[in-house]
Coordinates of C-alpha atoms and ligand atoms in Angstrom, one line a residue:
X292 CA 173.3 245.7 -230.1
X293 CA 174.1 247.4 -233.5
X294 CA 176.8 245.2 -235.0
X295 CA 180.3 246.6 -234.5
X296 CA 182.1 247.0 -238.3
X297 CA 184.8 248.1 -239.4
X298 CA 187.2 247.3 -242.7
X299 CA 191.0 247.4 -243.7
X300 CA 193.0 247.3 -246.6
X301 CA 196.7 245.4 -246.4
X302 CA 199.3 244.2 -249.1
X303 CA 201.3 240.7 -249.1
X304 CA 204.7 241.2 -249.3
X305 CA 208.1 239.4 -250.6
X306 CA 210.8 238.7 -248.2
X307 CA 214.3 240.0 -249.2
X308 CA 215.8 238.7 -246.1
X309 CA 213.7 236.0 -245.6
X310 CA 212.0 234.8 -242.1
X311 CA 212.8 231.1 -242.1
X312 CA 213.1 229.5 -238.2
X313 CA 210.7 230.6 -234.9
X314 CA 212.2 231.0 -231.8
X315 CA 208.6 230.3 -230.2
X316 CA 206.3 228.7 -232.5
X317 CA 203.5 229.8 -230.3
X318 CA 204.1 233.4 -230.5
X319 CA 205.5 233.3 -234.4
X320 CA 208.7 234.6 -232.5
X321 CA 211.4 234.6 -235.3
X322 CA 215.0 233.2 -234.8
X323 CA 215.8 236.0 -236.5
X324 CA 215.1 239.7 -238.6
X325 CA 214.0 239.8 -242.1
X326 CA 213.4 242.4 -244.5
X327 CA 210.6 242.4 -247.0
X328 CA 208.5 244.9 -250.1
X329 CA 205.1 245.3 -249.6
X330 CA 203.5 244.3 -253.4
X331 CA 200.8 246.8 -254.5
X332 CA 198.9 245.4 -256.1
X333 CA 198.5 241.9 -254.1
X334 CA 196.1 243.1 -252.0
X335 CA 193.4 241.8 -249.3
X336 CA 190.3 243.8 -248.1
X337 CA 188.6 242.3 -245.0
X338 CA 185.4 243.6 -243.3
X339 CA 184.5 242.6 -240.1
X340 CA 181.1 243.1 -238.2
X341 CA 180.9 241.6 -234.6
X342 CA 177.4 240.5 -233.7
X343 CA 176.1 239.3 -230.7
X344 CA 173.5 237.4 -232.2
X345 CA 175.9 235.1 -233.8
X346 CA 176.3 231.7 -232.2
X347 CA 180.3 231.1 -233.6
X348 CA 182.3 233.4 -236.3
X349 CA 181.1 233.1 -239.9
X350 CA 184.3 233.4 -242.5
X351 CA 183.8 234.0 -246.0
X352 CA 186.5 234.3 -248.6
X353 CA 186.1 235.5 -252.3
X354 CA 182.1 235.6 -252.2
X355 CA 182.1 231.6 -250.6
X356 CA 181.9 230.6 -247.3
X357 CA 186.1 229.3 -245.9
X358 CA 187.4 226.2 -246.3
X359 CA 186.9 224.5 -242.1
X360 CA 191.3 225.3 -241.6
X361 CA 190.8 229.0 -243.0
X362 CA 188.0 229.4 -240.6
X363 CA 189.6 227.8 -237.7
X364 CA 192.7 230.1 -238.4
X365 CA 190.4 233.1 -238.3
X366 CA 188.6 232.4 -234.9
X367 CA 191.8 231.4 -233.4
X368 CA 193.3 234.9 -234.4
X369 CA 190.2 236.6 -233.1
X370 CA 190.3 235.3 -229.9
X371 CA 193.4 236.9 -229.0
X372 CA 191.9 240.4 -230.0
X373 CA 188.4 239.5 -228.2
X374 CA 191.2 238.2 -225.5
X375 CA 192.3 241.9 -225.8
X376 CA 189.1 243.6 -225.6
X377 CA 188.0 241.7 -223.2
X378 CA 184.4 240.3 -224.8
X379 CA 183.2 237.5 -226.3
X380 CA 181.3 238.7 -229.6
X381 CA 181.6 236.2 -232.9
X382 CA 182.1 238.2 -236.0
X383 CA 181.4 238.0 -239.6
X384 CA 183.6 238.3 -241.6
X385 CA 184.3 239.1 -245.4
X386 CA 187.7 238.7 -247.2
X387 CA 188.9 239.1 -251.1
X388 CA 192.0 239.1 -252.2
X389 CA 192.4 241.6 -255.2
X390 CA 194.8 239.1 -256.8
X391 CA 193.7 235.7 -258.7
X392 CA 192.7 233.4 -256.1
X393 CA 194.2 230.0 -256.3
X394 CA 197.6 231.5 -257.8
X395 CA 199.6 230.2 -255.4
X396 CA 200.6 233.3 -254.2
X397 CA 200.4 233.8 -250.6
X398 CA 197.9 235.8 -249.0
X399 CA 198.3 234.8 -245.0
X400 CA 200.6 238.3 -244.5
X401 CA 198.2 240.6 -246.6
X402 CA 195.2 238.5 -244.6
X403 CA 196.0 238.8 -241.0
X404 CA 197.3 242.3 -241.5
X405 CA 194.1 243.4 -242.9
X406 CA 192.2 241.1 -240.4
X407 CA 194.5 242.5 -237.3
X408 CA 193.5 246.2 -238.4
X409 CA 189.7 245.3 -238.9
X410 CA 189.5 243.6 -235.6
X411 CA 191.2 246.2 -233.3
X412 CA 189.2 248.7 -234.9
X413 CA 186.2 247.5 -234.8
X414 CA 185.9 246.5 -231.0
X415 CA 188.0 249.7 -230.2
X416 CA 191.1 248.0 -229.1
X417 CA 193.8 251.1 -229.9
X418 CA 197.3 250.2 -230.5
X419 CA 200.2 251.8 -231.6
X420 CA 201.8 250.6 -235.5
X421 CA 204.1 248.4 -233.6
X422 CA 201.4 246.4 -231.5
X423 CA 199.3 246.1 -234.4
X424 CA 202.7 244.5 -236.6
X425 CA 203.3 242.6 -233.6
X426 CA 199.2 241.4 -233.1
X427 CA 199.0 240.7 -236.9
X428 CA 202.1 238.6 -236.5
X429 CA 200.2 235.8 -234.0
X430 CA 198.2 235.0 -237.0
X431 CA 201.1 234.8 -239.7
X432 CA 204.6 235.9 -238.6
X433 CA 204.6 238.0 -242.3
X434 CA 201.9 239.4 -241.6
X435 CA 203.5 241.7 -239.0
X436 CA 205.6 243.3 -242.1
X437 CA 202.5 244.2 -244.2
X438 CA 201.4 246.3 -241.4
X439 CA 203.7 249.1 -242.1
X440 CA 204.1 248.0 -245.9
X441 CA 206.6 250.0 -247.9
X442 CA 209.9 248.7 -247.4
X443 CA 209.6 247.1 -243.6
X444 CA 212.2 245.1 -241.1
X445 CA 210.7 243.0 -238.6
X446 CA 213.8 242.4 -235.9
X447 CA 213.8 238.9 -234.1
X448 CA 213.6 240.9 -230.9
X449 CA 214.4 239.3 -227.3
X450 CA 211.4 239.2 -224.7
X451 CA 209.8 236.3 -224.3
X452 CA 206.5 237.9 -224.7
X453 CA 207.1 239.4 -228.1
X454 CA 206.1 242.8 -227.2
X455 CA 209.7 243.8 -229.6
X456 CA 209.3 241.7 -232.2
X457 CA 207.8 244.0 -234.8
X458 CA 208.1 245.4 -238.4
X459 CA 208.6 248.9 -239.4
X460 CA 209.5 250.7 -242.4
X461 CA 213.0 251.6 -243.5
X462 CA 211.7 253.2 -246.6
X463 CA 208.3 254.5 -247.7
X464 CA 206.8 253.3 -251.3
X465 CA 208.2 255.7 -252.9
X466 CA 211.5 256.2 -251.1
X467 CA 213.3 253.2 -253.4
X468 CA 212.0 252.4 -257.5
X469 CA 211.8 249.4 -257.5
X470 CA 210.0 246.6 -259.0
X471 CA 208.9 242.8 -258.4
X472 CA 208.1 240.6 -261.4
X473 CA 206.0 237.7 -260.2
X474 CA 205.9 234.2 -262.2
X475 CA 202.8 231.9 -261.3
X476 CA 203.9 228.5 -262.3
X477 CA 201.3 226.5 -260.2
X478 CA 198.4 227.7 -259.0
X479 CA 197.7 224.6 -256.5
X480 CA 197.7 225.0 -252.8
X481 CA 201.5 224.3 -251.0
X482 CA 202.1 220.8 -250.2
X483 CA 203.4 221.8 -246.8
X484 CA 202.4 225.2 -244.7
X485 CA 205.4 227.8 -243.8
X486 CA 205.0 226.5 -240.4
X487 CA 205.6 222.9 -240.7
X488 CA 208.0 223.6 -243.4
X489 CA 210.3 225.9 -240.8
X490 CA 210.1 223.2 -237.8
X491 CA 210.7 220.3 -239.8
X492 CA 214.1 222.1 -240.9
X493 CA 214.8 223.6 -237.5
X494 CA 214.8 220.6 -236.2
X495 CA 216.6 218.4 -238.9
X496 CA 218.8 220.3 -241.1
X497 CA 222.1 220.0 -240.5
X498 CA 222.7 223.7 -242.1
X499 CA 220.1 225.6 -239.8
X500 CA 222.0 227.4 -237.6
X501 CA 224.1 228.2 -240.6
X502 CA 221.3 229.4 -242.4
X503 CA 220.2 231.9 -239.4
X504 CA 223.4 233.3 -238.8
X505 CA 223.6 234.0 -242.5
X506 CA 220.3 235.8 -242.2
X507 CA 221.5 237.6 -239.2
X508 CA 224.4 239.0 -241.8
X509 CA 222.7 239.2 -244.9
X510 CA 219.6 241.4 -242.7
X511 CA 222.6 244.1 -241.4
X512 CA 223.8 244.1 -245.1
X513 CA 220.4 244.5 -247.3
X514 CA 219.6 247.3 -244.6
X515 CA 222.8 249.1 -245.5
X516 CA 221.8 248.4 -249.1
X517 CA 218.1 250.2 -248.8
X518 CA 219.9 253.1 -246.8
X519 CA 222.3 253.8 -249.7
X520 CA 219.4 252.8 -252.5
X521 CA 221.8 250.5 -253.8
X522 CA 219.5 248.2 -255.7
X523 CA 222.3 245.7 -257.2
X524 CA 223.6 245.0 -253.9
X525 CA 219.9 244.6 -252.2
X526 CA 219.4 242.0 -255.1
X527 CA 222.3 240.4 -255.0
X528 CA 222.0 239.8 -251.0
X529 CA 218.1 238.9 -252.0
X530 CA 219.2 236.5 -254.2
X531 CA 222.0 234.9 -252.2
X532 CA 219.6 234.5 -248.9
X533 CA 216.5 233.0 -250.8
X534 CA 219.0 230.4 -252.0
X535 CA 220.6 229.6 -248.6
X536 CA 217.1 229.6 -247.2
X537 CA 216.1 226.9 -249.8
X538 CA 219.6 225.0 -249.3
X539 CA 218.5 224.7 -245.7
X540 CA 215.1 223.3 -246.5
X541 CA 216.3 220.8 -248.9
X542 CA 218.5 219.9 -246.3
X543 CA 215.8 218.8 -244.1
X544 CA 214.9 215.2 -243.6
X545 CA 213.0 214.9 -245.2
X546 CA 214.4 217.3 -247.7
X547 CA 211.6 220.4 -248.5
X548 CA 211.8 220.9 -251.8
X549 CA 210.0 223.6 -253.2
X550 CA 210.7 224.5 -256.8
X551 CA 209.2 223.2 -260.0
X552 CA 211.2 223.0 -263.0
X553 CA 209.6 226.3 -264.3
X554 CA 211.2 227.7 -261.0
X555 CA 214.9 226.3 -262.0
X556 CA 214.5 227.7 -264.9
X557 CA 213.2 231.2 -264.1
X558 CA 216.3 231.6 -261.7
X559 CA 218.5 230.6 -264.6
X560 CA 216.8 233.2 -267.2
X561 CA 217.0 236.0 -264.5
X562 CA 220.7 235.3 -263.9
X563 CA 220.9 235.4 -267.9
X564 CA 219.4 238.4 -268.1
X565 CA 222.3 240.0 -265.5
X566 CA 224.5 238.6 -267.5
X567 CA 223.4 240.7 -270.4
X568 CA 223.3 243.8 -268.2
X569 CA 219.8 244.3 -267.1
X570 CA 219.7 244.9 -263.0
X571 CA 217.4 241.6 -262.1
X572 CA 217.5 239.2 -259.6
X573 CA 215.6 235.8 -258.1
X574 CA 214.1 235.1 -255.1
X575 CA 211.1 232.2 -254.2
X576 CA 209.4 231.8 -250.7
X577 CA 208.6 228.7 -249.9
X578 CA 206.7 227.6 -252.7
X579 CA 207.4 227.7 -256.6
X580 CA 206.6 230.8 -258.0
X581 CA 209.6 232.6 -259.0
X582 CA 210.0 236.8 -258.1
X583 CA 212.5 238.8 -260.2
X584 CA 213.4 242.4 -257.8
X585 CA 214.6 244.0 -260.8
X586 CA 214.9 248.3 -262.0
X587 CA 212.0 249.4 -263.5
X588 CA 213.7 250.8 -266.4
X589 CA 214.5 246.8 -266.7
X590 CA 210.6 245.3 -266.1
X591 CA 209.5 245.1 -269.6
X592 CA 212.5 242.7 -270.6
X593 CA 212.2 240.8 -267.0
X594 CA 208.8 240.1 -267.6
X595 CA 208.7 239.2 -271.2
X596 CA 211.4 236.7 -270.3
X597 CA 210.4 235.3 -266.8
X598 CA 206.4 234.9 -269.3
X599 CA 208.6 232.9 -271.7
X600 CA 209.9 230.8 -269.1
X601 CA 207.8 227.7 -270.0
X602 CA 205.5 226.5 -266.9
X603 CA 205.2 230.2 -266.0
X604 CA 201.6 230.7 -266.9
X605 CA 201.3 234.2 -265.9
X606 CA 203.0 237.3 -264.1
X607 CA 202.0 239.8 -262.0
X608 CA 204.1 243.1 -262.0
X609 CA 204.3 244.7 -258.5
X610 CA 206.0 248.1 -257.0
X611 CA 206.7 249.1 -253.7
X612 CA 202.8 249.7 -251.7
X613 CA 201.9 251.2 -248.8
X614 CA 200.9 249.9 -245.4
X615 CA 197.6 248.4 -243.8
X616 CA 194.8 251.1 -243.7
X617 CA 191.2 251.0 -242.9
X618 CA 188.7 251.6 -245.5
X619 CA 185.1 252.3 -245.7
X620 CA 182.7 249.2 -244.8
X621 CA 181.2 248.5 -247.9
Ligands
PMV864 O1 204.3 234.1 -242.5 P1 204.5 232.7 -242.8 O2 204.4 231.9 -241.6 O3 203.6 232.2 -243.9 O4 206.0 232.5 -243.3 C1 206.5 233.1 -244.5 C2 207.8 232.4 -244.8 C3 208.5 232.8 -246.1 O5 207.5 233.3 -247.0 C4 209.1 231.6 -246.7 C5 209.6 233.9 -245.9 C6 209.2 235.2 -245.5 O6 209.9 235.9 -244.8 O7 208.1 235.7 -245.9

């Protein structure tokens, strides 16, 4: 048999209301909504060619063969969509990520989007935008809002099954200017994955369930804010929920602590930087790299700051992108 191919194209994104708790690990069911940008130009290209002359999936990433966990991840992700299709073909397949590998930025949402898209394609499984957000979530619950990029909400939803727990966009790329100012501080892998890191403080935090229902509010809030392209209040509900997400974590036991000191000090330069009028604001995921949401007319001063923040050893400017799309195999 001629080998099936196919290839997408899928931005990571930065949580503005972030996803912080499962309500079903299994699924990547969240305990509730969040609200993200899709970053052009952090983007992952995957091709996929399923042969049945392969004896198991072969996974490369950046030009190398994966690491034995990346590979693992990627076959267990494919066997829901061979699950799906109903075969049993291994694939190979081929990932870059168009941003500095080993920058600590993370690349699991722009991945399994772009892996989700590939796959379906590829061994003709059709689905609509919100199966394929909901498909790409089983392998990384951001992933499901890089399938319809721009600015997208993925709602908690209620079914067991997941079948409406899905992203989609409130606002195209070009609906809201807007820009993220990236900070690498440490380009090491996280000492402890999303998933671990949102169990450990589901089930030991004492603020948890404060921290959800304050996602719950700051969600209905941030999607009032993109409605009315109110950029100071997005940021200032996008700085106010990556803090309570963090005061959670560090509440754990043991605590998660995620920041560096170049982080700490980032958040302090950006809320100096309000302070002298420019319309900039922090957020962090759950490692250390510091993001500014800031106005474009303000990204030259955000990012000359946040690069003199010492520890920040680089930036990336990002805008608004679009959502997952297949490209040409290469
Ligand atoms: O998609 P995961 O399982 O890597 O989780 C991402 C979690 C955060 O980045 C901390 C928040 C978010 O909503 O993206």
């Amino acid at each position: 048999m001629t080998a099936r191919r196919a290839a997408a194209r899928a931005l990571a994104n930065v949580a503005l209301v972030k996803y912080f708790g499962k309500r079903d690990p299994l699924l990547n069911l969240p305990a509730a909504g969040s609200l993200s940008v899709a970053l052009e130009p952090l983007e992952t290209v995957t091709e996929i060619a399923f042969d049945e002359d392969l004896q198991g999936d072969a996974v490369s990433l950046g030009g190398a063969p994966a690491d034995p966990a990346f590979a693992a991840r990627t076959t267990a992700f494919l066997d829901i969509v061979r699950g799906l299709a109903g075969r049993a073909t291994f694939a190979r397949v081929t990932t870059r990520n168009g941003f500095p590998t080993g920058a600590g930025l993370a690349s699991s949402a722009s991945g399994f989007a772009a892996l989700a898209m590939a796959a379906a394609e590829a061994l003709g499984v059709e689905l609509t935008e919100p199966e394929l957000s909901a498909l790409a979530r089983r392998g990384s619950g951001s992933a499901a809002r890089s399938i319809p990029g721009g600015i997208a909400v993925w709602m908690a939803g209620t079914l067991a099954d997941g079948t409406d727990s899905f992203a989609r966009a409130i606002a195209g790329p070009r609906d809201f200017d807007l820009r993220i100012v990236v900070g690498v501080t440490d380009p090491g892998p996280k000492a402890v994955g999303s998933t671990v890191a949102m169990e450990r403080t589901r089930t030991t935090s004492p603020y948890y369930a404060s921290w959800i229902e304050t996602a719950r509010a700051d969600l209905v809030d941030a999607i009032a804010a993109v409605e009315a392209r109110d950029l100071e209040r997005l940021g200032e509900i996008a700085e106010r929920n990556a803090l309570a997400m963090h005061g959670a974590a560090l509440a754990a036991r043991p605590g998660l602590a995620f920041w560096n000191g170049a982080t700490v000090d980032a958040l302090h330069s950006i809320r100096a930087l309000r302070a002298e009028g420019s319309l900039a604001f922090f957020t962090c995921d759950a490692g250390p790299q510091p993001k500014a949401l800031c106005s474009p007319a303000d990204e030259d001063t955000v990012a000359a700051r946040l690069a003199a923040v010492p520890g920040v050893r680089s930036i990336i400017r990002c805008r608004p992108g679009a959502g997952a799309a297949l490209v040409a195999c290469p």
